[in-house]
Short mmCIF file of C-alpha atoms (C1' of nucleotides) in Angstrom, two decimals:
data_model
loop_
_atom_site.label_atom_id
_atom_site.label_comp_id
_atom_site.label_asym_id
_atom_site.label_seq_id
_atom_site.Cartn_x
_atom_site.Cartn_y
_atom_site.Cartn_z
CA UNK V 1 41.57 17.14 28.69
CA UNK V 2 37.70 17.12 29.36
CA UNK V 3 35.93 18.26 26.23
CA UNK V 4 32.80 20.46 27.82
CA UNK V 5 31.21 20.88 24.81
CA UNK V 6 27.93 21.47 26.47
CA UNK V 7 28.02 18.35 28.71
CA UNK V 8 26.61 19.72 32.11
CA UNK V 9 26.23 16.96 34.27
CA UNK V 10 28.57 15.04 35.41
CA UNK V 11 27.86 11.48 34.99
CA UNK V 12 28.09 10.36 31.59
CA UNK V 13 25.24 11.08 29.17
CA UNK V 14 27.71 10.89 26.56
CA UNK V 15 29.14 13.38 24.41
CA UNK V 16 27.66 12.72 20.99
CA UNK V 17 24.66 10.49 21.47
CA UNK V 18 22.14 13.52 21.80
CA UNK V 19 23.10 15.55 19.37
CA UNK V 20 23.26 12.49 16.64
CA UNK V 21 20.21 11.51 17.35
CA UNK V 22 18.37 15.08 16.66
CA UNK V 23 21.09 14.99 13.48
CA UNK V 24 19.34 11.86 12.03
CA UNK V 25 15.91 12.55 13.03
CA UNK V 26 15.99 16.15 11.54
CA UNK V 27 17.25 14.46 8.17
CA UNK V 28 14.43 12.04 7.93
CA UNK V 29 11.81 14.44 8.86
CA UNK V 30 13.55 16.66 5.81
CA UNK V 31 13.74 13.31 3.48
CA UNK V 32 10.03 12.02 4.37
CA UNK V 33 8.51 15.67 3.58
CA UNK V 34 10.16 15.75 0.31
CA UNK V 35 10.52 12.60 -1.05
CA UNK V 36 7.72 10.68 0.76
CA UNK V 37 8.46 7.77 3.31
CA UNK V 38 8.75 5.02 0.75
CA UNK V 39 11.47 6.70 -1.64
CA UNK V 40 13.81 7.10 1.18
CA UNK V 41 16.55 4.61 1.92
CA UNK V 42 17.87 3.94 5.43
CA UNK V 43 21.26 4.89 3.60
CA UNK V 44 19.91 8.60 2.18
CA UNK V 45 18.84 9.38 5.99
CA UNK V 46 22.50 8.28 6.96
CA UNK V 47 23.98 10.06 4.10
CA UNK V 48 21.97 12.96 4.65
CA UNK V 49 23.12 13.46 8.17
CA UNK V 50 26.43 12.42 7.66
CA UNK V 51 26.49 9.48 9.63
CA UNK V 52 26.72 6.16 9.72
CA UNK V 53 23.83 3.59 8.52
CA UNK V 54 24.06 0.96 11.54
CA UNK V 55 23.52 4.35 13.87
CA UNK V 56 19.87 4.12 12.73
CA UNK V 57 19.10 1.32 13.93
CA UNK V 58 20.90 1.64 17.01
CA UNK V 59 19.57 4.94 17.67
CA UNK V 60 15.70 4.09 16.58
CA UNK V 61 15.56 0.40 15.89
CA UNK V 62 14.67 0.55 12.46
CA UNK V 63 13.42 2.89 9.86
CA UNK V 64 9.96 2.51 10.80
CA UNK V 65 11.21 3.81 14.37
CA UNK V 66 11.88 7.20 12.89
CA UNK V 67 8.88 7.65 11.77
CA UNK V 68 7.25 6.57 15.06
CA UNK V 69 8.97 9.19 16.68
CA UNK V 70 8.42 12.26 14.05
CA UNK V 71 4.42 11.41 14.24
CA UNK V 72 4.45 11.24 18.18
CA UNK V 73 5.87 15.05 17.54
CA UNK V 74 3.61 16.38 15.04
CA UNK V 75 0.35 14.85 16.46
CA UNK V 76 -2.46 13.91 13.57
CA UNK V 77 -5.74 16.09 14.29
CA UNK V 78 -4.16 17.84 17.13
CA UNK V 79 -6.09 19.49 19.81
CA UNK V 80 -9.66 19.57 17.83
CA UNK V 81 -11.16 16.57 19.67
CA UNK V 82 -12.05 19.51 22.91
CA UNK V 83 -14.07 22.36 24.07
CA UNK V 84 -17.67 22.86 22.25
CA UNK V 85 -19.04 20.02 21.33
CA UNK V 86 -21.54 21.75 19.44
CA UNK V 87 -18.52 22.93 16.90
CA UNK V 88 -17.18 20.07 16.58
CA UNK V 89 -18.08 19.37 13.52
CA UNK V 90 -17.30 22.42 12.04
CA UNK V 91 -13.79 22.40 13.25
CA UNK V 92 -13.15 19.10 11.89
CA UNK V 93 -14.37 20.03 8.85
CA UNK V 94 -12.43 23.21 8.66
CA UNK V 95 -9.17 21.35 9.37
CA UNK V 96 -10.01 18.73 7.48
CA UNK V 97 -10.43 20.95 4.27
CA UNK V 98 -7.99 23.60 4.91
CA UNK V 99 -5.52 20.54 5.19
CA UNK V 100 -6.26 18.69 2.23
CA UNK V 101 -6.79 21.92 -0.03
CA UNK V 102 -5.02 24.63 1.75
CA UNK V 103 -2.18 25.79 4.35
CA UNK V 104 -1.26 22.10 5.41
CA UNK V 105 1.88 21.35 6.51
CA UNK V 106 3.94 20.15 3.88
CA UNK V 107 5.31 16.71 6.45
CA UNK V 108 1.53 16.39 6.77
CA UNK V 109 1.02 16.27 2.96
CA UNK V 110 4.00 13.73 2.39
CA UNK V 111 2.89 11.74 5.03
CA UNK V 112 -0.47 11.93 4.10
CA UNK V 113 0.08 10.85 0.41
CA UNK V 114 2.48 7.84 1.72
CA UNK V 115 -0.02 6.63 3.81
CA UNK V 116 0.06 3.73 2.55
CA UNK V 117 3.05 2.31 2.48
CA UNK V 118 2.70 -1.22 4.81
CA UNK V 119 5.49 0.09 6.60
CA UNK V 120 3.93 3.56 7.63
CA UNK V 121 0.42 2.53 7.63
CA UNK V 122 1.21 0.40 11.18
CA UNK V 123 2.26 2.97 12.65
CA UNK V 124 -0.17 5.97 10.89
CA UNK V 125 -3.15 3.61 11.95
CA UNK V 126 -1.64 3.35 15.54
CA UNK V 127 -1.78 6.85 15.71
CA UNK V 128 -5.08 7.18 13.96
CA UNK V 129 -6.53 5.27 16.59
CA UNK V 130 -5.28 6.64 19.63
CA UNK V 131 -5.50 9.75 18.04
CA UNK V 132 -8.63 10.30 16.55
CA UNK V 133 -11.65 6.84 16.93
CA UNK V 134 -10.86 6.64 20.71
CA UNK V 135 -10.81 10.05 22.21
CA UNK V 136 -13.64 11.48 20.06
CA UNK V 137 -15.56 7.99 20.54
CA UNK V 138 -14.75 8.68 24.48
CA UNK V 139 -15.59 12.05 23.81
CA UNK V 140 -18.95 11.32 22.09
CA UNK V 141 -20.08 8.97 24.99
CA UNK V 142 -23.48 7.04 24.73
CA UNK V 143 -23.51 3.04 23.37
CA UNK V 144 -23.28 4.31 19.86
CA UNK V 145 -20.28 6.93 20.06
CA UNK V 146 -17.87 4.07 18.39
CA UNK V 147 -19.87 3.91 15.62
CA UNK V 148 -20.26 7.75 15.11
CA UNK V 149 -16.94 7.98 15.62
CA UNK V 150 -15.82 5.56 12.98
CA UNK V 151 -17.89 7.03 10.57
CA UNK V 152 -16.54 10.42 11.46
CA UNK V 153 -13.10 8.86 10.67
CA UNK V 154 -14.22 7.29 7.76
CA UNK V 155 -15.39 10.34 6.14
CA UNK V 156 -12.20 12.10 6.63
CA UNK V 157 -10.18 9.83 5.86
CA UNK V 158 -11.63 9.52 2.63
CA UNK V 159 -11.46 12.56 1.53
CA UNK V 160 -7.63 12.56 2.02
CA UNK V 161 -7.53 9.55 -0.32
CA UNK V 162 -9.70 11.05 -2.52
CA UNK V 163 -7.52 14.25 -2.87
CA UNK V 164 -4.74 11.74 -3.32
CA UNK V 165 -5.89 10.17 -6.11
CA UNK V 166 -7.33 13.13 -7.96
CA UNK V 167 -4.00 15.00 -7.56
CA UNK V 168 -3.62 18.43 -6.24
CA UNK V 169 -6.56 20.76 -7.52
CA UNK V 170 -6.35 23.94 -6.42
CA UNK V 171 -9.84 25.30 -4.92
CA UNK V 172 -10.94 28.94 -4.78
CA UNK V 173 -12.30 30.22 -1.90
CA UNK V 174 -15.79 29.95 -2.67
CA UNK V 175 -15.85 26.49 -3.73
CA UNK V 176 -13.13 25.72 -0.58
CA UNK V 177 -16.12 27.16 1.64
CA UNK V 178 -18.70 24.91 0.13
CA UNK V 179 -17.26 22.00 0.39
CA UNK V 180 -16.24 22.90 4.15
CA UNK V 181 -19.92 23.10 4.28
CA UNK V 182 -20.58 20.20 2.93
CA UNK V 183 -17.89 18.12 4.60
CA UNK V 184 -19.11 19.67 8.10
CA UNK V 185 -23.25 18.66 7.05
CA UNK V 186 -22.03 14.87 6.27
CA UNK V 187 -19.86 14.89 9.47
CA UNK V 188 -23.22 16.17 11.24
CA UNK V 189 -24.93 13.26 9.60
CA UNK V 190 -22.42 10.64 10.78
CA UNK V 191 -23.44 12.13 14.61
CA UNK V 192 -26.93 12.43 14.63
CA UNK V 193 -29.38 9.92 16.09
CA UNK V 194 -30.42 8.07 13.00
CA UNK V 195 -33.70 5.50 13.30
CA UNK V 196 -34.48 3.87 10.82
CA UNK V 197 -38.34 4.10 10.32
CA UNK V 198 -38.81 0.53 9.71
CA UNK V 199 -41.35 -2.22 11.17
CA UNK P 1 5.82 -34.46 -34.65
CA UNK P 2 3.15 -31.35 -34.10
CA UNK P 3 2.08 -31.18 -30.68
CA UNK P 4 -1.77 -30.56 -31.39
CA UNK P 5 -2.24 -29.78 -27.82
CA UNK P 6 -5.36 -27.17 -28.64
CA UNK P 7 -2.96 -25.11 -30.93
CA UNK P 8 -6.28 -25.24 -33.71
CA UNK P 9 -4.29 -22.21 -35.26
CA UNK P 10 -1.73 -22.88 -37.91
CA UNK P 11 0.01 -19.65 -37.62
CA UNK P 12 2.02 -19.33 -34.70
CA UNK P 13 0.71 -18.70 -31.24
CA UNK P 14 3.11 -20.84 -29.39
CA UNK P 15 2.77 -23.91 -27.44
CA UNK P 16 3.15 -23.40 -23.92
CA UNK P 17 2.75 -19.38 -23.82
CA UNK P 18 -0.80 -19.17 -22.69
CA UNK P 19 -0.48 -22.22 -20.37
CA UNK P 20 2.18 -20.49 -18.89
CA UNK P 21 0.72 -17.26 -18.26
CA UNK P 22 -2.38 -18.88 -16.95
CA UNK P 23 -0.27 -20.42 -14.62
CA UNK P 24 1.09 -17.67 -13.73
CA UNK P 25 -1.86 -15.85 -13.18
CA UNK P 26 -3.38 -17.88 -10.88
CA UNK P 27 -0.54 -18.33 -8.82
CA UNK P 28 -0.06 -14.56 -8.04
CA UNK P 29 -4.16 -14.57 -7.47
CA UNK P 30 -4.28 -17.50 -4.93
CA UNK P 31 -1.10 -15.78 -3.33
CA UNK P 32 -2.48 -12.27 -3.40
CA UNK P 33 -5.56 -13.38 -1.98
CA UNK P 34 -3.96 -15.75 0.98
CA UNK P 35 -0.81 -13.40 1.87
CA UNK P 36 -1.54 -9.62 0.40
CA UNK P 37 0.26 -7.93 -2.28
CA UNK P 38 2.78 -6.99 -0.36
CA UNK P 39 3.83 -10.12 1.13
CA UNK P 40 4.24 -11.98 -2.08
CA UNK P 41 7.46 -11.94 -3.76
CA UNK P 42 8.04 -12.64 -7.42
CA UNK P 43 10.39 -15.78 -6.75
CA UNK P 44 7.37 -17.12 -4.48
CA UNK P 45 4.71 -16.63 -7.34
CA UNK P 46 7.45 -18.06 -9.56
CA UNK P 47 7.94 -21.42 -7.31
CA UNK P 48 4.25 -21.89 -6.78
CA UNK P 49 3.43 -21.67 -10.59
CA UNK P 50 6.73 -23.67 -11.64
CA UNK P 51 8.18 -21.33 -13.44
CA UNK P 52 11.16 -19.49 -14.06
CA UNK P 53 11.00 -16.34 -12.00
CA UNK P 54 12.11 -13.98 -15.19
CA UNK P 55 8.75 -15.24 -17.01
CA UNK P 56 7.17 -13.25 -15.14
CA UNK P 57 8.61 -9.73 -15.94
CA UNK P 58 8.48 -11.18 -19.22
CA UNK P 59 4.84 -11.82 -19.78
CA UNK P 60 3.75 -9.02 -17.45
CA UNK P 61 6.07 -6.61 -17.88
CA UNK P 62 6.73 -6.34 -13.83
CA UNK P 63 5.22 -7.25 -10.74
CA UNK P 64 2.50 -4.64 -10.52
CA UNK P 65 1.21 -5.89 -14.42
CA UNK P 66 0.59 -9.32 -12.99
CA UNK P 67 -1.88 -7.05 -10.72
CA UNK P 68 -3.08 -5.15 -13.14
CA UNK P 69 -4.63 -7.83 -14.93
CA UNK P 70 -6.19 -9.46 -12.08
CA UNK P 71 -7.70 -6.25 -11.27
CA UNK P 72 -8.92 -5.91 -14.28
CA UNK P 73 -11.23 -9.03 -14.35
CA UNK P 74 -12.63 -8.54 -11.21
CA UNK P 75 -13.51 -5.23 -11.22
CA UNK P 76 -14.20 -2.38 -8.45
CA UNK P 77 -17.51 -1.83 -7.92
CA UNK P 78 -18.80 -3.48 -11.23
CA UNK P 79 -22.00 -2.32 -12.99
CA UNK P 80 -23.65 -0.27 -9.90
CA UNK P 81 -23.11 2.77 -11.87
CA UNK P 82 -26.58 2.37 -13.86
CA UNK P 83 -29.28 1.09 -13.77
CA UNK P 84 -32.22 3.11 -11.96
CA UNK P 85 -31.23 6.13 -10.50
CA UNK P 86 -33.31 6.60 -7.61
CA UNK P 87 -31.41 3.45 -6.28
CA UNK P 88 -28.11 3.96 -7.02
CA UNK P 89 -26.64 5.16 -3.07
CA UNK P 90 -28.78 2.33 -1.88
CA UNK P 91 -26.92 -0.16 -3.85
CA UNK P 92 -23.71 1.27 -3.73
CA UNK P 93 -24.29 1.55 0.25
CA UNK P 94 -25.62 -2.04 0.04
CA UNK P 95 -22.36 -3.15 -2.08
CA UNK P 96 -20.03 -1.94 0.62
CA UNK P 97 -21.40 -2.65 3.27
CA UNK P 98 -21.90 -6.15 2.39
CA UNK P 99 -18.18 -5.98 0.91
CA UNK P 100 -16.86 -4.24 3.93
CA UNK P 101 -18.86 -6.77 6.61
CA UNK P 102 -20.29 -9.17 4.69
CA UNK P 103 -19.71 -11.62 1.79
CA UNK P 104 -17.27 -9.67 0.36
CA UNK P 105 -14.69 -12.10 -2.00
CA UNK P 106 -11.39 -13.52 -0.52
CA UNK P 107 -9.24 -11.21 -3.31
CA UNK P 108 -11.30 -8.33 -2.64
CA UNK P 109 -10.41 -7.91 0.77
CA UNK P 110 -6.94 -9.20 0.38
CA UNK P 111 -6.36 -5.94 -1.57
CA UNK P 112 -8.36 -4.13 0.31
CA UNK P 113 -6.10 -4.77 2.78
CA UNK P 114 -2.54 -4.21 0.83
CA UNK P 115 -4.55 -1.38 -0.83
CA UNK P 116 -1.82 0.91 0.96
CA UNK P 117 1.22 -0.69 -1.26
CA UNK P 118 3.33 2.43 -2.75
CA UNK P 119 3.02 0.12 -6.02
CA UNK P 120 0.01 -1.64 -6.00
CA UNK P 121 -1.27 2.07 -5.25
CA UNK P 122 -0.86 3.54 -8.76
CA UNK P 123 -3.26 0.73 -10.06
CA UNK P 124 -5.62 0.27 -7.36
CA UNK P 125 -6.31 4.12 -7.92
CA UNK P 126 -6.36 3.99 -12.01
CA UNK P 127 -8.76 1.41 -11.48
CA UNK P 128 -11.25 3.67 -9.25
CA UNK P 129 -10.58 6.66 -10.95
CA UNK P 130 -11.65 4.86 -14.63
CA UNK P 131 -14.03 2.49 -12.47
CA UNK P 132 -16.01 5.27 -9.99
CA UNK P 133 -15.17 8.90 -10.08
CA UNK P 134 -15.42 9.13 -13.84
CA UNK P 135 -18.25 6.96 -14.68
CA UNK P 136 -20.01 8.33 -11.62
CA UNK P 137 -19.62 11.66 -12.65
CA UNK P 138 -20.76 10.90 -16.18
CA UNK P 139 -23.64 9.20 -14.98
CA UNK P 140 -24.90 11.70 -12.54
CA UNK P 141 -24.04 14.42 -15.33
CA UNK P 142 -24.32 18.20 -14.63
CA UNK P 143 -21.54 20.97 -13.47
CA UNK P 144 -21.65 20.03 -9.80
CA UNK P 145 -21.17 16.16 -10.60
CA UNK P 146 -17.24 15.74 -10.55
CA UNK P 147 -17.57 16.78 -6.62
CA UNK P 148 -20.21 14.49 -6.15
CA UNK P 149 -18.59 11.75 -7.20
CA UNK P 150 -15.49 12.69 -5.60
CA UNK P 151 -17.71 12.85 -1.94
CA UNK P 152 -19.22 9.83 -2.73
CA UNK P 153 -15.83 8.15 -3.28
CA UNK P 154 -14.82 9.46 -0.33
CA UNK P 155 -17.24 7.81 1.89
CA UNK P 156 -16.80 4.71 0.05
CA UNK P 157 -12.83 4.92 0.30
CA UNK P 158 -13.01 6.01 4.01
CA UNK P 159 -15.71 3.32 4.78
CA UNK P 160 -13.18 0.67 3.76
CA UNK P 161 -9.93 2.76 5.58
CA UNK P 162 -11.88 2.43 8.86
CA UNK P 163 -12.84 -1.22 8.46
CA UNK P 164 -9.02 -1.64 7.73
CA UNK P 165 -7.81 -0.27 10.92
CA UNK P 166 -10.66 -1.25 13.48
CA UNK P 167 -10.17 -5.03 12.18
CA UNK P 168 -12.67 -7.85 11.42
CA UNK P 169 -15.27 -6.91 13.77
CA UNK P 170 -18.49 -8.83 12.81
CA UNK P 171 -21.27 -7.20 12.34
CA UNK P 172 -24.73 -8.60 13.53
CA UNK P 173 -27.52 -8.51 10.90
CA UNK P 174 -29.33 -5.56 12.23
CA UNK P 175 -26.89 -3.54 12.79
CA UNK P 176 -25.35 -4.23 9.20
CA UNK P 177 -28.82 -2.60 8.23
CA UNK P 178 -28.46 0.01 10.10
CA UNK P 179 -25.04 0.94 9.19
CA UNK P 180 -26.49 0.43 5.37
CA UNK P 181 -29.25 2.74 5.80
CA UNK P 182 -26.70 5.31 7.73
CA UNK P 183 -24.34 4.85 4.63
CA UNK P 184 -27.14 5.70 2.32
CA UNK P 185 -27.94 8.53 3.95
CA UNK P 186 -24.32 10.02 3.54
CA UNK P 187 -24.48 9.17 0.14
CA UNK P 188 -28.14 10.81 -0.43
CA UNK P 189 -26.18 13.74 1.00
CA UNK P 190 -23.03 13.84 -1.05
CA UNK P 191 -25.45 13.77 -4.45
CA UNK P 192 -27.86 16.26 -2.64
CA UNK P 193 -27.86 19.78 -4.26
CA UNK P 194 -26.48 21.64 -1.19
CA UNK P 195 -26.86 25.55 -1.20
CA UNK P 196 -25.54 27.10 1.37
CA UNK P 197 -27.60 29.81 3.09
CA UNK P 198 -25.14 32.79 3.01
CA UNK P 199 -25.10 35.87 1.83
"C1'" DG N 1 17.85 -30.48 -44.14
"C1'" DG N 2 18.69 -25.59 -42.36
"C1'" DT N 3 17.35 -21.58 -39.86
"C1'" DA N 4 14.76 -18.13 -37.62
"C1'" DT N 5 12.03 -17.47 -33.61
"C1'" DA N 6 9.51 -18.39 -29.61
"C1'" DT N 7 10.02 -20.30 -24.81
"C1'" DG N 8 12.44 -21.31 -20.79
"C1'" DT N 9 16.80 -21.04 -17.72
"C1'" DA N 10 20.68 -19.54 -14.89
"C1'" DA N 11 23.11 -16.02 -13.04
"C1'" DA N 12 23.87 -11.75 -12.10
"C1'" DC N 13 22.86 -6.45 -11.02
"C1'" DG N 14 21.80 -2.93 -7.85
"C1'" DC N 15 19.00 -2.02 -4.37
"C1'" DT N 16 16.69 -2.55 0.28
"C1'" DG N 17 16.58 -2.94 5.73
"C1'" DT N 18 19.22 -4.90 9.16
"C1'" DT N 19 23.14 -6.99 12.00
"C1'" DG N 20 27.50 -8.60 13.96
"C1'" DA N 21 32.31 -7.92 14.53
"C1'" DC N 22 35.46 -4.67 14.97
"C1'" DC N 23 37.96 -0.16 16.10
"C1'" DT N 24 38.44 4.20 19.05
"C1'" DG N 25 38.33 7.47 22.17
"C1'" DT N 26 36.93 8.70 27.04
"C1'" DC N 27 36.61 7.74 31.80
"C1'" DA N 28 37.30 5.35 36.47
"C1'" DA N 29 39.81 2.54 39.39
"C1'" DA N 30 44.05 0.32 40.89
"C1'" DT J 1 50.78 4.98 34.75
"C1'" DT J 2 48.70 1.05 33.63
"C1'" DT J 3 44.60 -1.41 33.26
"C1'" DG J 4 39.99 -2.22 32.26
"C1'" DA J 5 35.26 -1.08 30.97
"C1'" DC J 6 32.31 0.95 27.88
"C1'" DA J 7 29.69 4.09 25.00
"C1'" DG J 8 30.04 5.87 20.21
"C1'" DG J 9 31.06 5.03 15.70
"C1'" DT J 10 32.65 2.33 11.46
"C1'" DC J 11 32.85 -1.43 8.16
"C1'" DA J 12 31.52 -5.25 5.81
"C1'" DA J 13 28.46 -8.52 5.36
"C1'" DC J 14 23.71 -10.88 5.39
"C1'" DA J 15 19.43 -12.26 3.09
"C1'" DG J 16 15.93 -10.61 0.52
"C1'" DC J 17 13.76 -7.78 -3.11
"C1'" DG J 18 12.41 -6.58 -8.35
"C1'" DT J 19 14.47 -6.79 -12.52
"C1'" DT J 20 17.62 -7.79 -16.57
"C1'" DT J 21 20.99 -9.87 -19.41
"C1'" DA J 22 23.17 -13.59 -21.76
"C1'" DC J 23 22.49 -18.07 -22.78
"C1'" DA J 24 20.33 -22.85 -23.88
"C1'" DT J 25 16.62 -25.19 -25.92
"C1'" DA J 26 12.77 -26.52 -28.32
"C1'" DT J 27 9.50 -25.49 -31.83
"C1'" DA J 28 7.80 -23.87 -36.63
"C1'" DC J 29 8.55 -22.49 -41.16
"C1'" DC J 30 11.07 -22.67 -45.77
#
DNA sequence: GGTATATGTAAACGCTGTTGACCTGTCAAA
DNA sequence: TTTGACAGGTCAACAGCGTTTACATATACC
């Protein structure tokens, strides 16, 4: 008796690898928006999806490997980091703000406020960099793009700690567009040519 | 037999308590500073101070109060908020910069660096919200002053994110002033009254 | 003296992430 | 049909963590 059950080919992909995998990954992504990456045990996931602990790590290596894969999915700063350069700025801003005091996704904000757990903060720093200092330095060009970029970085990334720690104000829209406006001039600042006028 | 042993007090303020604690103390600050928050367990501050691991949660109450306290001698950004106020982003920029790249203490970067710890978290940002954002904002003073401060932070707290994930890159003298002077300038901006041009 | 009260100790609790040994069902070849 | 290989899954254990509880001991007061 060959169970089909939706294996095609013929060689031997196995029968429930894929579909465990996808099982435990959808119940950490579930846990880790929720909860937050640090209150969730290897043993919740497992629970969760109704399988076995030890399949975690064979399946993803270890806990951290979960996460690993759910970032590589849902990209940080996706896509902005292209076209105009000359609204760049502003669209970094915009996400920025709109992320941190609006319509973000809610795995972005549970990510975003465990981002500092020494576990995550490998991997969230991996991505950071790959994500966001090297393409827009590379994107930038000139000798000083890796600064500009960093500073670009910095300034975002700040503000997401900053929302962090003072909790989750809601803004109106008037006061959501100034600070876009304000985020977007600093962001301008970090670009510009700066000299310093001294001797 | 009385011990004098520098009990001058008749009453009863034990023999070996503040020895003890002292101990204690220094232990988790030498480890903190050496390994990160993080990376110190209670049994290892216990060992190295020669003590009885459940002393600890007994004189600080947990882990994280052993932190606490350290934190609270040597304090975030200590008395730049006052003082002349034409100066202030220059010293602040100066301060963490020369933090960030610079002479910066041991334990300050050590926690800088664990600064992501779910636990060590909660203190690090009581700390800067009683140690910046609110005596920022009181100093600056006026309606717009909370988001100052807040910006301000922000640069600050991303300035130090960056640093964290790009590594210990040295910085050459001149361009440490020049990333001073940029810093400044994001800071003049943050405090700058900012209307927007619209309608 | 006796006795209350600090101070220090030993052992455990429940939790974590992770791993190795063990079943179990499916498949291919003999 | 019997045999073997093997992927998929289970179970129990490991060492470590922060923390707590019950206990021993030394000190200080009456």
């Amino acid at each position: 008796m060959v169970r089909p059950e939706e294996t095609g080919g013929g060689s031997a992909p196995a029968r429930g690898r894929e579909a465990t995998r996808a099982r435990i990954l959808e119940s950490a992504r579930e846990l880790f928006t929720s909860e937050g990456y640090g209150a969730v045990s290897s043993r919740m996931i497992a629970a969760h999806a109704g399988v076995n602990v030890a399949l975690i790590n064979r399946y993803f290596g270890a806990k951290r490997g979960l996460l690993t894969e759910i970032l590589r999915e849902d990209g940080v700063f996706p896509g902005l980091i292209s076209g105009d350069p000359g609204t760049l700025t502003r669209r970094l801003a915009e996400h920025a703000v709109g992320r941190l005091y609006g319509e973000g996704t809610a795995l972005q904000r549970a990510l975003d406020h465990s981002s500092g757990d020494p576990e995550l903060q490998a991997v969230y720093e991996g991505r950071l960099k790959s994500a966001m200092l090297e393409p827009l330095s590379a994107y930038l060009g000139g000798d000083e793009a890796p600064v500009h970029a960093s500073l670009v970085a910095a300034v975002l990334l700040g503000l997401t700690r900053v929302r962090l720690i003072e909790g989750a104000t809601a803004l109106r829209a008037h006061d959501r567009a100034r600070l876009t406006d304000r985020v977007q001039a600093l962001l301008d600042l970090c670009l510009a040519d700066f000299e310093t006028e001294d001797e």
